[in-house]
Tab-separated table of C-alpha atoms in Angstrom:
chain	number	residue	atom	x	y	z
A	26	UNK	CA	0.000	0.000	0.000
A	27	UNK	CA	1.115	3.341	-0.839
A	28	UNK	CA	-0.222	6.389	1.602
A	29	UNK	CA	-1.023	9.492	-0.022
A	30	UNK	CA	-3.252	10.538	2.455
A	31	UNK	CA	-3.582	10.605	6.897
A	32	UNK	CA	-6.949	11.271	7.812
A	33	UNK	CA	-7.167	12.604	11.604
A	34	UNK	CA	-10.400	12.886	14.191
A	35	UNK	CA	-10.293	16.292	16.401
A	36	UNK	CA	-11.671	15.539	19.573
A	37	UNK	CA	-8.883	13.468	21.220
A	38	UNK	CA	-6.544	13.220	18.916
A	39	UNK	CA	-5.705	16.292	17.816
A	40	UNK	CA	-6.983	18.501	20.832
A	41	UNK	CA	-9.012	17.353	23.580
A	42	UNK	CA	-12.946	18.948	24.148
A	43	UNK	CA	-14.261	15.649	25.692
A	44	UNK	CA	-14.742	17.206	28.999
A	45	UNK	CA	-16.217	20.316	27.834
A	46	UNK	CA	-19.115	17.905	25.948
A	47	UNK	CA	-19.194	16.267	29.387
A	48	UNK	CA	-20.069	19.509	30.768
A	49	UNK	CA	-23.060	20.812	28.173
A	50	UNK	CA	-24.020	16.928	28.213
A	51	UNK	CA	-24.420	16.607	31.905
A	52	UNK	CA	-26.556	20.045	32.125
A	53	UNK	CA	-28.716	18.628	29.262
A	54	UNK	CA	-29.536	15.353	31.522
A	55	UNK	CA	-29.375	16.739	34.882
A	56	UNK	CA	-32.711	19.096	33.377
A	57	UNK	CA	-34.358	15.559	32.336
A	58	UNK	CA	-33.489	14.278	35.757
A	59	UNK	CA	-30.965	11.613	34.159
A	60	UNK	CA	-27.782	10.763	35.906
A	61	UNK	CA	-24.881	11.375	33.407
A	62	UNK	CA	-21.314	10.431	34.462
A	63	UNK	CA	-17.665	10.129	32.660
A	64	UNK	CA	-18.585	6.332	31.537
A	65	UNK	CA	-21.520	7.518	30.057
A	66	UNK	CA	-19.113	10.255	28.201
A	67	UNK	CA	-16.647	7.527	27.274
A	68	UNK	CA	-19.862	6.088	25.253
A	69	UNK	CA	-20.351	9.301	23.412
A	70	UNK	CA	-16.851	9.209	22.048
A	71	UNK	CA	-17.037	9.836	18.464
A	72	UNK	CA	-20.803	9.477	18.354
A	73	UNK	CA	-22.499	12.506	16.676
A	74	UNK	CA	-24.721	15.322	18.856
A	75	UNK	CA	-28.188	13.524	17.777
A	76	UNK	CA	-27.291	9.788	18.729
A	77	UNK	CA	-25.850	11.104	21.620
A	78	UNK	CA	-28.790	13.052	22.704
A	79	UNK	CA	-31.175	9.368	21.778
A	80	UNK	CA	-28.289	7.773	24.412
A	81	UNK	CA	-29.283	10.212	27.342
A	82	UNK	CA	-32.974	10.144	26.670
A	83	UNK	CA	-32.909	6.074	26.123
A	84	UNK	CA	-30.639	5.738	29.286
A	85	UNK	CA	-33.465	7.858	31.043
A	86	UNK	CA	-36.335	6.077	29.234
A	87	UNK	CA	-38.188	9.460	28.782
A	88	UNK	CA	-40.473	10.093	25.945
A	89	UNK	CA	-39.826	14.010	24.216
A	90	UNK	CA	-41.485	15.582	21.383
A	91	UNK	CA	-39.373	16.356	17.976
A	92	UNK	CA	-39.353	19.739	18.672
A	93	UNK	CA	-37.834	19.343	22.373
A	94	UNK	CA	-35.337	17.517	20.721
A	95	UNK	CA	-34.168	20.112	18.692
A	96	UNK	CA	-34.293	22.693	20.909
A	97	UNK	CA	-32.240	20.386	23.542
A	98	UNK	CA	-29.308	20.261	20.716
A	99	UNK	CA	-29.594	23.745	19.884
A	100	UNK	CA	-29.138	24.620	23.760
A	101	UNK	CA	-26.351	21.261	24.277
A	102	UNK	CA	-24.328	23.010	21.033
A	103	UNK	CA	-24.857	26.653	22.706
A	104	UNK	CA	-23.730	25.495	25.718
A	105	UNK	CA	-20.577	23.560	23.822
A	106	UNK	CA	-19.572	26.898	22.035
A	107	UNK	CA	-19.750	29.126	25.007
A	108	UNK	CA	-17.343	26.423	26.837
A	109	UNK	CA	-14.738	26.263	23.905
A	110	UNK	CA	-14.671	30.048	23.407
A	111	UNK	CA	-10.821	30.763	24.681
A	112	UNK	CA	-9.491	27.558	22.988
A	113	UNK	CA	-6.416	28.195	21.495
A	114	UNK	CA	-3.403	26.561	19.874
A	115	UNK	CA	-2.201	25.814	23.352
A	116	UNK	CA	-4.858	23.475	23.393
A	117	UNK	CA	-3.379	21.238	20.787
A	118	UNK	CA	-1.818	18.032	21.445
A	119	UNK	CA	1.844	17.962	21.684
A	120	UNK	CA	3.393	15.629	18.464
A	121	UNK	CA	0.355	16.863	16.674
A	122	UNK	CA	2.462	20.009	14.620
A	123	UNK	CA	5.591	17.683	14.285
A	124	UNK	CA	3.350	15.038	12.917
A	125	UNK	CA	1.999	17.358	10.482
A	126	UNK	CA	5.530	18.596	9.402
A	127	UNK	CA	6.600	15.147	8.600
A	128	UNK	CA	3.598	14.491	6.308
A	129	UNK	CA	4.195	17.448	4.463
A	130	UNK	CA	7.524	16.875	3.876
A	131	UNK	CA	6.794	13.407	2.461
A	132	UNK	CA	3.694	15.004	0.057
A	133	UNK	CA	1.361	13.273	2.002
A	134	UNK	CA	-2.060	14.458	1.957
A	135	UNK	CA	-3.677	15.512	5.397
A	136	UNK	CA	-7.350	15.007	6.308
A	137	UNK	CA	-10.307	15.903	9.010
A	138	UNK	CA	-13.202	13.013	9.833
A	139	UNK	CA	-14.561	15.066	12.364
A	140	UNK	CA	-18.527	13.927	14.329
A	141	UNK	CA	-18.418	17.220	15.255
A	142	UNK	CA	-20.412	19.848	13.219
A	143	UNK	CA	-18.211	22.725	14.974
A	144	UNK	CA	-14.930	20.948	13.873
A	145	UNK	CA	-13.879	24.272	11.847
A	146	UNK	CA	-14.438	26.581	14.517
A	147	UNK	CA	-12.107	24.349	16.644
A	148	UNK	CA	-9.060	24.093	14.407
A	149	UNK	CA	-9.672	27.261	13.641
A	150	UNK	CA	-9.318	28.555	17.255
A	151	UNK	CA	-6.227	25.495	17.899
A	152	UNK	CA	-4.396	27.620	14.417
A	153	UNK	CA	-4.284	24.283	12.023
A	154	UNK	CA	-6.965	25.135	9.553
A	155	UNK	CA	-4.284	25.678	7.028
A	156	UNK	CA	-2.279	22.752	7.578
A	157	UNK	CA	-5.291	20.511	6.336
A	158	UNK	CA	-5.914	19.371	2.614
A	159	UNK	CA	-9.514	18.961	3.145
A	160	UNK	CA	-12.057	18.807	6.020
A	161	UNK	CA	-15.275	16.791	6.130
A	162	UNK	CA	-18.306	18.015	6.886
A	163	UNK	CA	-20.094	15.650	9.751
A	164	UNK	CA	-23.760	17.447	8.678
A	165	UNK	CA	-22.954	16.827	4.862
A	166	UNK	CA	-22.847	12.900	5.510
A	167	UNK	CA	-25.731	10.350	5.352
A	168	UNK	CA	-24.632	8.240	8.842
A	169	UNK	CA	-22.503	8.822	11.870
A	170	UNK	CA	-19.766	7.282	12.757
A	171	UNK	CA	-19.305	4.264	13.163
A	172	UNK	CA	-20.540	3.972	9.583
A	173	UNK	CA	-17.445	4.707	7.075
A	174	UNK	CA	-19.079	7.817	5.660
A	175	UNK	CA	-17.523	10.754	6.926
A	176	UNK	CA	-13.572	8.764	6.333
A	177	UNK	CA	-15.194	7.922	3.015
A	178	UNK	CA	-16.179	11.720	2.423
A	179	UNK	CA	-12.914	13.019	3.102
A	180	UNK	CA	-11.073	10.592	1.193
A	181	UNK	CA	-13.191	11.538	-1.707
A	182	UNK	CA	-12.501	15.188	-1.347
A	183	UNK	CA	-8.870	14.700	-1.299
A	184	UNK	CA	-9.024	12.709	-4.595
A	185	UNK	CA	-7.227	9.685	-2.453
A	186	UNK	CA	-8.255	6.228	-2.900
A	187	UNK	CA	-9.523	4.718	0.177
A	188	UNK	CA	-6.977	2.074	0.011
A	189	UNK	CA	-4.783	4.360	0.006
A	190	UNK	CA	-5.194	6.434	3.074
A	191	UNK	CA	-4.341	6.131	6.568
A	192	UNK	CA	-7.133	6.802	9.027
A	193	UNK	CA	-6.377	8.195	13.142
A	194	UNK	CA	-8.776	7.834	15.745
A	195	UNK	CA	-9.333	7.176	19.406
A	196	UNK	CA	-12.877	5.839	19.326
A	197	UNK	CA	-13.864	2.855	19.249
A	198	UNK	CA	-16.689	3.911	16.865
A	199	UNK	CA	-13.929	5.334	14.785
A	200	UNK	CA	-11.746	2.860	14.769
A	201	UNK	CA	-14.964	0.975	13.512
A	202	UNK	CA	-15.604	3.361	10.895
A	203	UNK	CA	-12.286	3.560	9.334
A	204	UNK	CA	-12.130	-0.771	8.836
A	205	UNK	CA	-15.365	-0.273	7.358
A	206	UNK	CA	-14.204	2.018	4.744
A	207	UNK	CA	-11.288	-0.583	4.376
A	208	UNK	CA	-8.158	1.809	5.348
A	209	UNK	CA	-5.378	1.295	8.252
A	210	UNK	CA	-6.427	2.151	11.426
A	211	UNK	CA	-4.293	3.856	14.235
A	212	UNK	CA	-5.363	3.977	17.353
A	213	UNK	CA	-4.825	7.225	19.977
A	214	UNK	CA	-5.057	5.629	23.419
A	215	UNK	CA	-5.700	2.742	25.080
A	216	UNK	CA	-4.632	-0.524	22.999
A	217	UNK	CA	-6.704	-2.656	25.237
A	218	UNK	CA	-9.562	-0.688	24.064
A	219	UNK	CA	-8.608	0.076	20.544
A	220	UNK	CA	-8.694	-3.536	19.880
A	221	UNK	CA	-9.596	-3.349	15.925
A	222	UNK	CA	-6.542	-1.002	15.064
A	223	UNK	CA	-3.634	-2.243	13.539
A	224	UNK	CA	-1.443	-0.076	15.391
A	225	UNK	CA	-1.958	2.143	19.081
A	226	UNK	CA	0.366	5.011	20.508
A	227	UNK	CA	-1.062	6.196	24.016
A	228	UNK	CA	-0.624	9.636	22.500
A	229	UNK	CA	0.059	11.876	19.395
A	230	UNK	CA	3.184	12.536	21.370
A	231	UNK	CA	4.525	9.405	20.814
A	232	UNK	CA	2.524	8.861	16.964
A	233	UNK	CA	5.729	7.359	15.103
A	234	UNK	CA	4.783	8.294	11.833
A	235	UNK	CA	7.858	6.401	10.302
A	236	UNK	CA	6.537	3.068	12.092
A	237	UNK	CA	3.076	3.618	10.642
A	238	UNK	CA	3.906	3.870	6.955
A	239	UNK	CA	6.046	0.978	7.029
A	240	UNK	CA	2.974	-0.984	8.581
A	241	UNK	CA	0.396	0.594	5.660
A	242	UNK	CA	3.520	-0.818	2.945
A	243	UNK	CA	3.097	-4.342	4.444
């Protein structure tokens, strides 16, 4: 296999905004009297704002109309935004500029496969908007992730064949969704967890990018 193309999730890998979704999240459930703790969080990873909302409200087994739903994103994503406000490119994982550098010195072809529909206000705010070849668009997609859509998306827009692109993720749900649209997977994080990934680093900080394309070549 020949990699032309590394396509990276945001929220922990590149940066990490977990605990400020914990935060709007909680506030959301707390006002339908639903418990919501970090494990519930952990199942949220990589899971898009409307599944995650139909994981509180099943986990509470209340019954809401359409339009309470919609208002409960629009106040979870208002909430988000107001929480993320003084993100800035201290924020970003150390390895992740390095990492960058490295691809672009070999011409290869960097990526976003983002759940979140405020991904370019984040990299925006972290300084890296640049530094990417092309960004997908988690509202433009049919299904969430775990579903290969979004890796699939991005792929397309970089004119890359799927084959041929390296996928990053530390989700299991991602993970999922980039075997399903048939790339490599590397794992950020726990390789006990990140059991479907064909390689794990505990952290962009220790990503060995030279170890990962000699793994996509074999």
């Amino acid at each position: 296999m020949k990699t032309y193309a590394v396509i990276f999730d945001l929220d922990g890998v590149l940066t990490d905004t977990a605990e400020f979704h914990f935060i709007a999240w909680q506030a959301i459930a707390n006002n339908l009297g639903i418990e919501f703790n970090q494990e519930d969080n952990e199942q949220l990873k990589g899971v898009d704002r409307e599944n995650s909302l139909r994981y509180i409200i099943d986990k509470g087994d209340v019954v809401i109309s359409d339009t309470q739903f919609n208002d409960l994103l629009a106040e979870k994503n208002n909430h988000y935004l107001t929480l993320i406000n003084d993100i800035n490119p201290s924020h970003l994982f150390s390895g992740v500029l390095p990492c960058f550098a490295a691809l672009k010195m070999a011409n290869i072809k960097i990526g976003l496969a983002s759940a979140s529909k405020n991904a370019h206000l984040v990299i925006n705010k972290l300084g890296i908007e640049p530094l990417f070849d092309f960004i997908g668009d988690a509202a433009a997609v049919a299904h969430s992730k775990p579903a290969p859509d979004i890796f699939l998306a991005v792929a397309e827009g970089l004119g890359v064949a799927p084959e041929n692109c390296i996928g990053v993720e530390d989700a299991v749900a991602g993970i999922s969704a980039i075997k399903s649209a048939e790339m490599l997977a590397v794992g950020i994080g726990d390789a006990l967890v990140l059991t479907q990934a064909e390689l794990v680093f505990p952290s962009m900080s220790e990503f060995d990018l030279g170890k990962v394309l000699t793994m996509s070549a074999t």
